[in-house]
Coordinates of C-alpha atoms in Angstrom, one line a residue:
M214 CA -7.7 59.3 26.9
N215 CA -6.1 57.1 29.5
L216 CA -7.1 53.5 29.5
S217 CA -8.0 51.9 32.8
R218 CA -5.7 49.2 34.2
K219 CA -8.4 46.6 33.5
Q220 CA -8.6 47.6 29.8
K221 CA -4.8 47.4 29.5
L222 CA -4.8 43.9 30.9
I223 CA -7.3 42.5 28.5
P224 CA -4.9 42.4 25.4
L225 CA -2.2 40.9 27.6
G226 CA -4.6 38.2 28.8
L227 CA -5.6 37.4 25.2
I228 CA -1.9 37.1 24.2
I229 CA -1.2 34.7 27.1
L230 CA -4.3 32.6 26.3
T231 CA -3.3 32.3 22.6
A232 CA 0.2 31.3 23.5
T233 CA -1.1 28.7 26.0
L234 CA -3.5 27.2 23.5
S235 CA -0.7 27.1 20.9
V236 CA 1.6 25.2 23.2
A237 CA -1.1 22.8 24.2
A238 CA -1.9 22.1 20.5
W239 CA 1.8 21.5 19.7
H240 CA 2.1 19.1 22.7
N241 CA -0.9 17.1 21.6
K242 CA 0.4 16.9 18.1
T243 CA 3.8 15.7 19.1
S244 CA 2.8 13.4 21.9
D245 CA 1.6 10.8 19.4
T246 CA 4.1 8.9 17.4
T247 CA 3.5 7.8 13.9
Y248 CA 4.9 4.5 12.7
P249 CA 5.5 3.6 9.0
P250 CA 3.1 1.1 7.4
D251 CA 5.9 -0.9 5.8
R252 CA 7.2 -1.9 9.3
L253 CA 4.0 -3.5 10.5
I254 CA 2.0 -6.6 9.8
R255 CA -1.7 -6.7 10.9
L256 CA -4.2 -9.4 11.6
H257 CA -7.6 -8.7 10.2
V258 CA -10.6 -11.0 10.9
V259 CA -13.9 -10.3 9.1
A260 CA -17.1 -11.9 10.3
N261 CA -19.7 -13.5 7.9
S262 CA -22.4 -11.1 9.2
D263 CA -23.3 -8.9 12.2
C264 CA -25.7 -11.4 13.8
A265 CA -24.7 -12.4 17.3
A266 CA -23.7 -16.0 16.4
D267 CA -21.4 -14.9 13.5
Q268 CA -19.8 -12.2 15.7
E269 CA -19.2 -14.8 18.4
L270 CA -17.7 -17.2 15.8
K271 CA -15.4 -14.4 14.7
R272 CA -14.1 -14.0 18.2
K273 CA -13.5 -17.7 18.6
V274 CA -11.6 -17.8 15.3
R275 CA -9.6 -14.8 16.4
D276 CA -8.7 -16.3 19.8
E277 CA -7.5 -19.5 18.3
I278 CA -5.4 -17.9 15.6
I279 CA -3.6 -15.6 18.2
R280 CA -3.1 -18.5 20.5
S281 CA -1.6 -20.6 17.7
V282 CA 0.7 -18.0 16.0
S283 CA 1.7 -15.9 19.0
P284 CA 4.8 -18.0 19.9
E285 CA 6.0 -17.7 16.3
F286 CA 5.7 -14.0 16.1
L287 CA 7.4 -13.5 19.4
K288 CA 10.5 -15.0 17.7
A289 CA 10.6 -12.4 15.0
Q290 CA 13.4 -9.9 15.3
N291 CA 12.5 -7.8 12.3
I292 CA 9.8 -7.3 9.6
L293 CA 11.5 -9.7 7.1
A294 CA 11.3 -12.5 9.7
A295 CA 7.8 -11.6 10.6
R296 CA 6.7 -11.7 6.9
E297 CA 8.2 -15.2 6.5
I298 CA 6.4 -16.4 9.6
A299 CA 3.1 -15.0 8.4
A300 CA 3.4 -16.6 5.0
A301 CA 4.4 -19.9 6.4
N302 CA 1.4 -19.9 8.7
L303 CA -1.4 -19.1 6.2
G304 CA -2.3 -22.7 5.8
N305 CA -2.3 -23.3 9.5
I306 CA -4.5 -20.2 10.1
K307 CA -7.0 -21.4 7.5
E308 CA -7.2 -24.8 9.2
I309 CA -7.8 -23.1 12.6
A310 CA -10.6 -21.0 11.2
S311 CA -12.2 -23.9 9.3
R312 CA -12.1 -26.0 12.5
E313 CA -13.8 -23.3 14.5
I314 CA -16.4 -22.8 11.8
N315 CA -17.2 -26.5 11.7
A316 CA -17.3 -26.7 15.5
A317 CA -20.0 -24.0 15.4
G318 CA -22.1 -26.0 13.0
K319 CA -21.6 -23.7 10.1
D320 CA -20.5 -24.4 6.6
Y321 CA -19.0 -21.0 5.8
S322 CA -16.0 -20.8 3.5
V323 CA -12.9 -19.1 4.8
E324 CA -10.3 -17.1 2.9
V325 CA -6.8 -16.3 4.3
R326 CA -4.5 -14.0 2.4
L327 CA -1.3 -12.1 3.1
E328 CA -1.6 -8.9 1.1
N329 CA -1.7 -5.2 1.3
F330 CA -5.0 -3.8 2.4
T331 CA -6.1 -0.2 2.9
F332 CA -6.9 0.9 6.4
P333 CA -8.0 4.3 7.8
T334 CA -6.1 6.3 10.3
K335 CA -6.2 4.7 13.7
H336 CA -5.0 6.0 17.1
Y337 CA -3.7 3.0 18.9
G338 CA -2.8 3.9 22.4
P339 CA 0.2 6.3 22.4
F340 CA 0.9 6.0 18.7
V341 CA -0.8 6.5 15.3
L342 CA -1.2 4.2 12.4
P343 CA -1.7 6.6 9.5
A344 CA -4.2 5.8 6.7
G345 CA -2.7 3.7 3.9
D346 CA -1.9 0.3 2.7
Y347 CA -0.7 -2.2 5.3
E348 CA 0.5 -5.7 5.0
S349 CA -2.1 -7.9 6.7
V350 CA -3.0 -11.5 7.3
R351 CA -6.7 -11.1 6.3
V352 CA -9.2 -13.8 7.4
V353 CA -12.6 -13.5 5.8
I354 CA -15.3 -15.8 7.2
G355 CA -18.2 -16.6 4.8
S356 CA -19.4 -13.6 2.9
G357 CA -17.3 -11.2 5.0
G358 CA -20.3 -8.9 5.5
G359 CA -19.9 -8.4 9.2
A360 CA -18.0 -6.2 11.6
N361 CA -14.2 -6.7 11.5
W362 CA -11.6 -6.9 14.2
W363 CA -7.9 -6.2 13.8
C364 CA -4.6 -6.0 15.8
V365 CA -0.9 -5.7 15.0
L366 CA 0.8 -9.1 14.7
F367 CA 4.2 -7.4 14.3
P368 CA 5.4 -5.8 16.5
P369 CA 3.5 -8.2 18.7
L370 CA 0.8 -5.8 19.8
C371 CA -2.0 -8.4 19.7
F372 CA -0.8 -9.1 23.2
V373 CA -1.8 -5.7 24.6
D374 CA -5.1 -5.0 26.3
M375 CA -5.9 -1.5 24.9
P376 CA -9.2 -0.7 26.7
R377 CA -7.5 -0.7 30.1
E378 CA -4.3 0.7 28.6
T379 CA -2.1 -2.0 30.3
A380 CA 0.6 -3.8 28.5
V381 CA 1.4 -7.5 28.9
D382 CA 4.9 -8.2 30.0
L383 CA 6.8 -9.6 27.0
P384 CA 9.9 -11.8 27.4
E385 CA 13.2 -9.9 27.3
N386 CA 14.4 -12.5 24.8
F387 CA 12.0 -12.5 21.8
N388 CA 13.5 -15.8 20.7
S389 CA 11.6 -17.4 23.5
A390 CA 8.3 -19.0 22.7
S391 CA 7.1 -18.7 26.3
S392 CA 3.4 -18.0 26.9
I393 CA 2.3 -14.4 27.6
P394 CA 0.6 -13.8 31.0
A395 CA -2.7 -12.0 31.1
P396 CA -2.7 -8.7 33.0
A397 CA -4.7 -8.4 36.2
G398 CA -7.9 -6.4 35.9
N399 CA -11.5 -6.7 34.8
A400 CA -12.3 -10.4 34.3
A401 CA -14.9 -9.5 31.8
A402 CA -12.3 -8.3 29.3
E403 CA -11.8 -10.6 26.3
R404 CA -8.7 -12.9 26.4
T405 CA -7.5 -15.7 24.4
P406 CA -8.1 -19.2 25.9
A407 CA -4.4 -19.4 26.7
G408 CA -4.7 -16.3 28.9
T409 CA -3.2 -13.9 26.4
A410 CA -4.7 -10.4 26.6
V411 CA -6.2 -9.3 23.3
E412 CA -6.4 -5.8 22.2
K413 CA -10.0 -4.6 21.6
I414 CA -10.1 -1.7 19.1
A415 CA -13.2 0.4 18.7
T416 CA -15.1 -1.1 15.8
A417 CA -18.8 -1.2 14.8
E418 CA -19.2 -3.9 17.4
E419 CA -17.1 -2.7 20.3
N420 CA -16.6 0.5 22.4
V421 CA -13.3 1.3 24.1
N422 CA -13.4 2.6 27.7
D423 CA -13.6 6.3 28.3
A424 CA -9.9 7.4 28.5
A425 CA -10.9 9.9 31.2
S426 CA -11.7 7.1 33.6
I427 CA -8.3 5.6 33.4
D428 CA -5.8 6.4 36.1
N429 CA -3.1 8.8 35.0
H430 CA -0.3 6.6 36.4
V431 CA -1.5 3.6 34.4
Q432 CA -1.7 5.7 31.2
V433 CA 1.9 7.0 31.6
E434 CA 3.2 3.5 32.5
F435 CA 1.4 2.1 29.4
R436 CA 2.8 4.8 27.2
F437 CA 6.4 4.1 28.1
R438 CA 6.1 0.4 28.0
I439 CA 4.5 0.2 24.6
L440 CA 6.9 2.8 23.2
D441 CA 9.8 0.8 24.5
L442 CA 8.5 -2.2 22.7
L443 CA 8.0 -0.4 19.5
N444 CA 11.4 1.3 19.6
K445 CA 12.9 -2.1 20.1
F446 CA 11.7 -3.1 16.6
F447 CA 11.8 0.2 14.7
T448 CA 15.3 1.2 15.8
S449 CA 16.9 -2.2 15.4

């Protein structure tokens, strides 16, 4: 029995659809870049609790730490230098946190350590941090029972505003300790007091903007700028 033309086209259409979906899946899989945990140092700030006052205190501690240590990490040319900078600044970071805690009228203890801590997989803009142990400057305020916040100290990605997917212009010479300008955009976005844009990752306390609402040109520009920055460190 002869098959109609329509019946003959159905299998062909299914083949084309399957091939298209396979290519799309491959593209999505390869469009993200995974970077090794042993080439990164993270900053991890944990609040005393989830109450509004403790979360606000966490943000103040975070802002002051980043403002203080950012010039130092911008000098680091490799992971070894960044590790030395992190270790040398542990006392300074603890003093900063204690000062902010006292200014808020709290008597919380603060613990600052540079150790390996386990993190889940996190998609961070155009690249992926796989689950595993990462070297991290961990700041625990009080009991450490509240929502946490983190960014990447090295490479210096604490200076990227992730919700809007725009990158801060970093100095060409990373030996410079010049300040980092904040990107133009939504004034409501969190920034450090010095004007440094701070990345806001989705945690229990924060929601990132819907990626679908971001202009495609901005996404592409962000992807190449952030990958250029990462490649500077991981290929050196």
